[in-house]
Amino acid sequence: REPGDTVDIAIDSDKGYGVILQTSDAGPDTSISETAATLEAAYLGPGKPWARKIGQEVSLIAGMVAFNGQYEGEGARYRVVITRGPVNAYTFIFRTRAETYDDLEPEFDWILNAFRMAPGDTPPAPVAPDAAKPGTPLEQVAPGTAPTVRRFAEHRLGYAIEYDPEWILERPTGEAVM
């Protein structure tokens, strides 16, 4: 279904789960956390499909930072994954009966692992620090090496910071780094 500039895909599997993928304009002033909070306001709470939040974490989907939340309600369990590129935001909603969640969650993980963003949203390849041009915003160690730190440096912002290689860098706006 393509209403306007968005793309919505719904999968209703015979195995007993459903997946919805919604896309929207990335909205440069809206962070992934704000998008998750908007979704929770609509679906989480008394009289809504999600009775309680089980947990959340930050993960990577198609090389991009993602919100990964789990919810339950009305005999079902849900997993919501939200990520974004410069052009589009992507929201995945996985739903199945609570008793089949653990058995069917690998199916959803397979879908997420196979997901590829639109060309304008594809993250840039990592750049070795010694090959980086002056002013390159994110310098990462070349693939195949074991980095001890990563470095974020953007002259325009006036600072540089080294950080743990397991941390995930997110730029919700041009002026903010998380």
mmCIF file of C-alpha atoms in Angstrom, residues 9-178:
data_model
loop_
_atom_site.group_PDB
_atom_site.id
_atom_site.type_symbol
_atom_site.label_atom_id
_atom_site.label_comp_id
_atom_site.label_asym_id
_atom_site.label_seq_id
_atom_site.Cartn_x
_atom_site.Cartn_y
_atom_site.Cartn_z
ATOM 1 C CA ILE A 9 3.667 -3.542 4.200
ATOM 2 C CA ALA A 10 1.622 -6.035 6.213
ATOM 3 C CA ILE A 11 2.560 -9.693 6.586
ATOM 4 C CA ASP A 12 0.004 -12.066 8.092
ATOM 5 C CA SER A 13 1.793 -15.405 8.358
ATOM 6 C CA ASP A 14 0.064 -18.774 8.452
ATOM 7 C CA LYS A 15 2.506 -19.592 11.278
ATOM 8 C CA GLY A 16 0.561 -17.262 13.582
ATOM 9 C CA TYR A 17 2.342 -13.931 13.556
ATOM 10 C CA GLY A 18 1.918 -10.591 11.870
ATOM 11 C CA VAL A 19 4.433 -7.926 10.885
ATOM 12 C CA ILE A 20 3.686 -4.384 9.803
ATOM 13 C CA LEU A 21 6.319 -2.117 8.250
ATOM 14 C CA GLN A 22 5.421 1.551 8.068
ATOM 15 C CA THR A 23 7.566 4.244 6.527
ATOM 16 C CA SER A 24 7.301 7.975 6.897
ATOM 17 C CA ASP A 25 9.314 11.117 6.317
ATOM 18 C CA ALA A 26 12.304 11.014 8.677
ATOM 19 C CA GLY A 27 11.471 14.442 10.101
ATOM 20 C CA PRO A 28 14.910 15.822 10.978
ATOM 21 C CA ASP A 29 13.614 17.357 14.206
ATOM 22 C CA THR A 30 12.142 14.089 15.542
ATOM 23 C CA SER A 31 14.418 11.543 17.218
ATOM 24 C CA ILE A 32 13.839 7.796 17.319
ATOM 25 C CA SER A 33 13.033 8.147 21.024
ATOM 26 C CA GLU A 34 10.330 10.726 20.281
ATOM 27 C CA THR A 35 8.842 8.477 17.604
ATOM 28 C CA ALA A 36 8.752 5.577 20.096
ATOM 29 C CA ALA A 37 7.104 7.812 22.715
ATOM 30 C CA THR A 38 4.418 8.870 20.205
ATOM 31 C CA LEU A 39 3.692 5.231 19.373
ATOM 32 C CA GLU A 40 3.530 4.306 23.061
ATOM 33 C CA ALA A 41 1.116 7.173 23.750
ATOM 34 C CA ALA A 42 -1.223 5.742 21.112
ATOM 35 C CA TYR A 43 -0.959 2.025 21.987
ATOM 36 C CA LEU A 44 0.303 1.602 25.574
ATOM 37 C CA GLY A 45 -1.919 1.872 28.631
ATOM 38 C CA PRO A 46 -5.389 1.098 29.991
ATOM 39 C CA GLY A 47 -7.900 0.325 27.252
ATOM 40 C CA LYS A 48 -5.173 0.154 24.583
ATOM 41 C CA PRO A 49 -3.681 -2.928 22.854
ATOM 42 C CA TRP A 50 -0.421 -2.855 24.843
ATOM 43 C CA ALA A 51 -1.150 -3.294 28.563
ATOM 44 C CA ARG A 52 2.464 -3.131 29.691
ATOM 45 C CA LYS A 53 5.985 -2.529 28.463
ATOM 46 C CA ILE A 54 8.293 -5.505 29.001
ATOM 47 C CA GLY A 55 11.550 -3.812 28.025
ATOM 48 C CA GLN A 56 13.541 -1.853 25.498
ATOM 49 C CA GLU A 57 17.058 -1.652 24.124
ATOM 50 C CA VAL A 58 19.069 0.050 21.426
ATOM 51 C CA SER A 59 20.163 -2.141 18.520
ATOM 52 C CA LEU A 60 21.353 -1.910 14.919
ATOM 53 C CA ILE A 61 19.099 -2.592 11.927
ATOM 54 C CA ALA A 62 20.611 -2.389 8.435
ATOM 55 C CA GLY A 63 23.587 -0.575 9.961
ATOM 56 C CA MET A 64 21.470 2.133 11.596
ATOM 57 C CA VAL A 65 20.627 2.769 15.263
ATOM 58 C CA ALA A 66 17.214 1.376 16.225
ATOM 59 C CA PHE A 67 14.792 1.476 19.154
ATOM 60 C CA ASN A 68 13.733 -2.066 20.057
ATOM 61 C CA GLY A 69 10.767 -2.286 22.471
ATOM 62 C CA GLN A 70 8.689 -5.211 23.748
ATOM 63 C CA TYR A 71 5.087 -5.030 24.942
ATOM 64 C CA GLU A 72 2.248 -7.351 25.918
ATOM 65 C CA GLY A 73 -1.503 -7.115 26.180
ATOM 66 C CA GLU A 74 -4.738 -8.979 25.433
ATOM 67 C CA GLY A 75 -2.943 -12.353 25.213
ATOM 68 C CA ALA A 76 -0.443 -11.094 22.622
ATOM 69 C CA ARG A 77 3.185 -9.967 22.645
ATOM 70 C CA TYR A 78 4.567 -7.227 20.463
ATOM 71 C CA ARG A 79 8.014 -6.129 19.431
ATOM 72 C CA VAL A 80 8.474 -2.693 17.916
ATOM 73 C CA VAL A 81 11.619 -1.678 16.048
ATOM 74 C CA ILE A 82 12.085 1.906 14.871
ATOM 75 C CA THR A 83 15.024 3.179 12.852
ATOM 76 C CA ARG A 84 15.631 6.021 10.468
ATOM 77 C CA GLY A 85 17.856 7.266 7.732
ATOM 78 C CA PRO A 86 18.257 10.808 6.456
ATOM 79 C CA VAL A 87 15.119 10.517 4.285
ATOM 80 C CA ASN A 88 12.792 7.890 5.814
ATOM 81 C CA ALA A 89 11.793 6.547 9.218
ATOM 82 C CA TYR A 90 10.955 2.832 9.413
ATOM 83 C CA THR A 91 8.675 1.270 12.047
ATOM 84 C CA PHE A 92 8.316 -2.522 12.311
ATOM 85 C CA ILE A 93 5.608 -4.007 14.529
ATOM 86 C CA PHE A 94 5.724 -7.761 15.231
ATOM 87 C CA ARG A 95 2.654 -9.380 16.859
ATOM 88 C CA THR A 96 1.927 -12.933 17.959
ATOM 89 C CA ARG A 97 0.182 -14.825 20.750
ATOM 90 C CA ALA A 98 2.107 -14.664 24.027
ATOM 91 C CA GLU A 99 2.595 -18.433 24.177
ATOM 92 C CA THR A 100 4.180 -18.611 20.680
ATOM 93 C CA TYR A 101 6.356 -15.483 20.942
ATOM 94 C CA ASP A 102 9.640 -17.232 21.782
ATOM 95 C CA ASP A 103 9.196 -19.757 18.961
ATOM 96 C CA LEU A 104 8.252 -17.155 16.331
ATOM 97 C CA GLU A 105 10.543 -14.257 17.258
ATOM 98 C CA PRO A 106 13.408 -15.750 15.137
ATOM 99 C CA GLU A 107 11.130 -15.300 12.073
ATOM 100 C CA PHE A 108 10.945 -11.571 12.839
ATOM 101 C CA ASP A 109 14.707 -11.418 13.388
ATOM 102 C CA TRP A 110 15.156 -12.991 9.950
ATOM 103 C CA ILE A 111 12.963 -10.257 8.404
ATOM 104 C CA LEU A 112 14.973 -7.550 10.179
ATOM 105 C CA ASN A 113 18.289 -9.072 9.088
ATOM 106 C CA ALA A 114 17.082 -9.174 5.469
ATOM 107 C CA PHE A 115 15.815 -5.556 5.538
ATOM 108 C CA ARG A 116 17.587 -3.020 3.341
ATOM 109 C CA MET A 117 16.866 0.692 3.517
ATOM 110 C CA ALA A 118 16.033 2.877 0.552
ATOM 111 C CA PRO A 119 19.175 4.077 -1.297
ATOM 112 C CA GLY A 120 19.012 7.585 0.207
ATOM 113 C CA ASP A 121 19.004 6.095 3.717
ATOM 114 C CA THR A 122 21.904 3.668 3.395
ATOM 115 C CA PRO A 123 24.599 4.504 5.978
ATOM 116 C CA PRO A 124 28.050 5.421 4.700
ATOM 117 C CA ALA A 125 30.769 2.791 4.848
ATOM 118 C CA PRO A 126 33.168 3.116 7.800
ATOM 119 C CA VAL A 127 36.344 5.092 7.089
ATOM 120 C CA ALA A 128 39.769 4.285 8.474
ATOM 121 C CA PRO A 129 41.003 7.245 10.563
ATOM 122 C CA ASP A 130 44.200 7.683 8.554
ATOM 123 C CA ALA A 131 42.205 7.738 5.281
ATOM 124 C CA ALA A 132 39.606 10.227 6.507
ATOM 125 C CA LYS A 133 39.458 13.635 4.915
ATOM 126 C CA PRO A 134 39.720 16.625 7.252
ATOM 127 C CA GLY A 135 36.335 17.413 8.721
ATOM 128 C CA THR A 136 34.922 13.890 8.263
ATOM 129 C CA PRO A 137 32.203 13.724 10.958
ATOM 130 C CA LEU A 138 32.598 10.082 11.954
ATOM 131 C CA GLU A 139 35.889 8.269 11.861
ATOM 132 C CA GLN A 140 35.748 4.516 12.432
ATOM 133 C CA VAL A 141 38.399 1.856 12.303
ATOM 134 C CA ALA A 142 38.586 -0.219 9.138
ATOM 135 C CA PRO A 143 36.518 -3.438 9.153
ATOM 136 C CA GLY A 144 38.415 -6.515 10.295
ATOM 137 C CA THR A 145 40.463 -4.729 12.949
ATOM 138 C CA ALA A 146 39.717 -4.691 16.655
ATOM 139 C CA PRO A 147 39.176 -1.048 17.591
ATOM 140 C CA THR A 148 39.759 0.054 21.148
ATOM 141 C CA VAL A 149 37.975 3.396 20.643
ATOM 142 C CA ARG A 150 35.972 5.227 18.018
ATOM 143 C CA ARG A 151 36.278 8.943 17.424
ATOM 144 C CA PHE A 152 33.621 11.511 16.600
ATOM 145 C CA ALA A 153 34.989 14.826 15.372
ATOM 146 C CA GLU A 154 33.173 17.612 13.619
ATOM 147 C CA HIS A 155 34.982 20.931 13.392
ATOM 148 C CA ARG A 156 31.716 22.861 12.966
ATOM 149 C CA LEU A 157 30.497 21.703 16.397
ATOM 150 C CA GLY A 158 33.805 22.599 18.026
ATOM 151 C CA TYR A 159 34.673 19.328 19.758
ATOM 152 C CA ALA A 160 35.868 15.757 19.308
ATOM 153 C CA ILE A 161 35.224 12.746 21.511
ATOM 154 C CA GLU A 162 36.570 9.208 21.665
ATOM 155 C CA TYR A 163 34.077 6.557 22.699
ATOM 156 C CA ASP A 164 33.714 2.822 23.299
ATOM 157 C CA PRO A 165 33.378 0.822 20.037
ATOM 158 C CA GLU A 166 30.270 -0.930 21.405
ATOM 159 C CA TRP A 167 28.435 2.388 21.843
ATOM 160 C CA ILE A 168 26.080 3.527 19.091
ATOM 161 C CA LEU A 169 26.269 7.047 17.686
ATOM 162 C CA GLU A 170 22.993 8.731 16.721
ATOM 163 C CA ARG A 171 22.592 12.169 15.116
ATOM 164 C CA PRO A 172 18.924 13.135 15.707
ATOM 165 C CA THR A 173 19.667 16.593 14.255
ATOM 166 C CA GLY A 174 22.634 18.320 12.692
ATOM 167 C CA GLU A 175 23.358 20.027 15.998
ATOM 168 C CA ALA A 176 22.902 17.054 18.361
ATOM 169 C CA VAL A 177 24.933 13.911 18.946
ATOM 170 C CA MET A 178 23.761 11.051 21.174
#
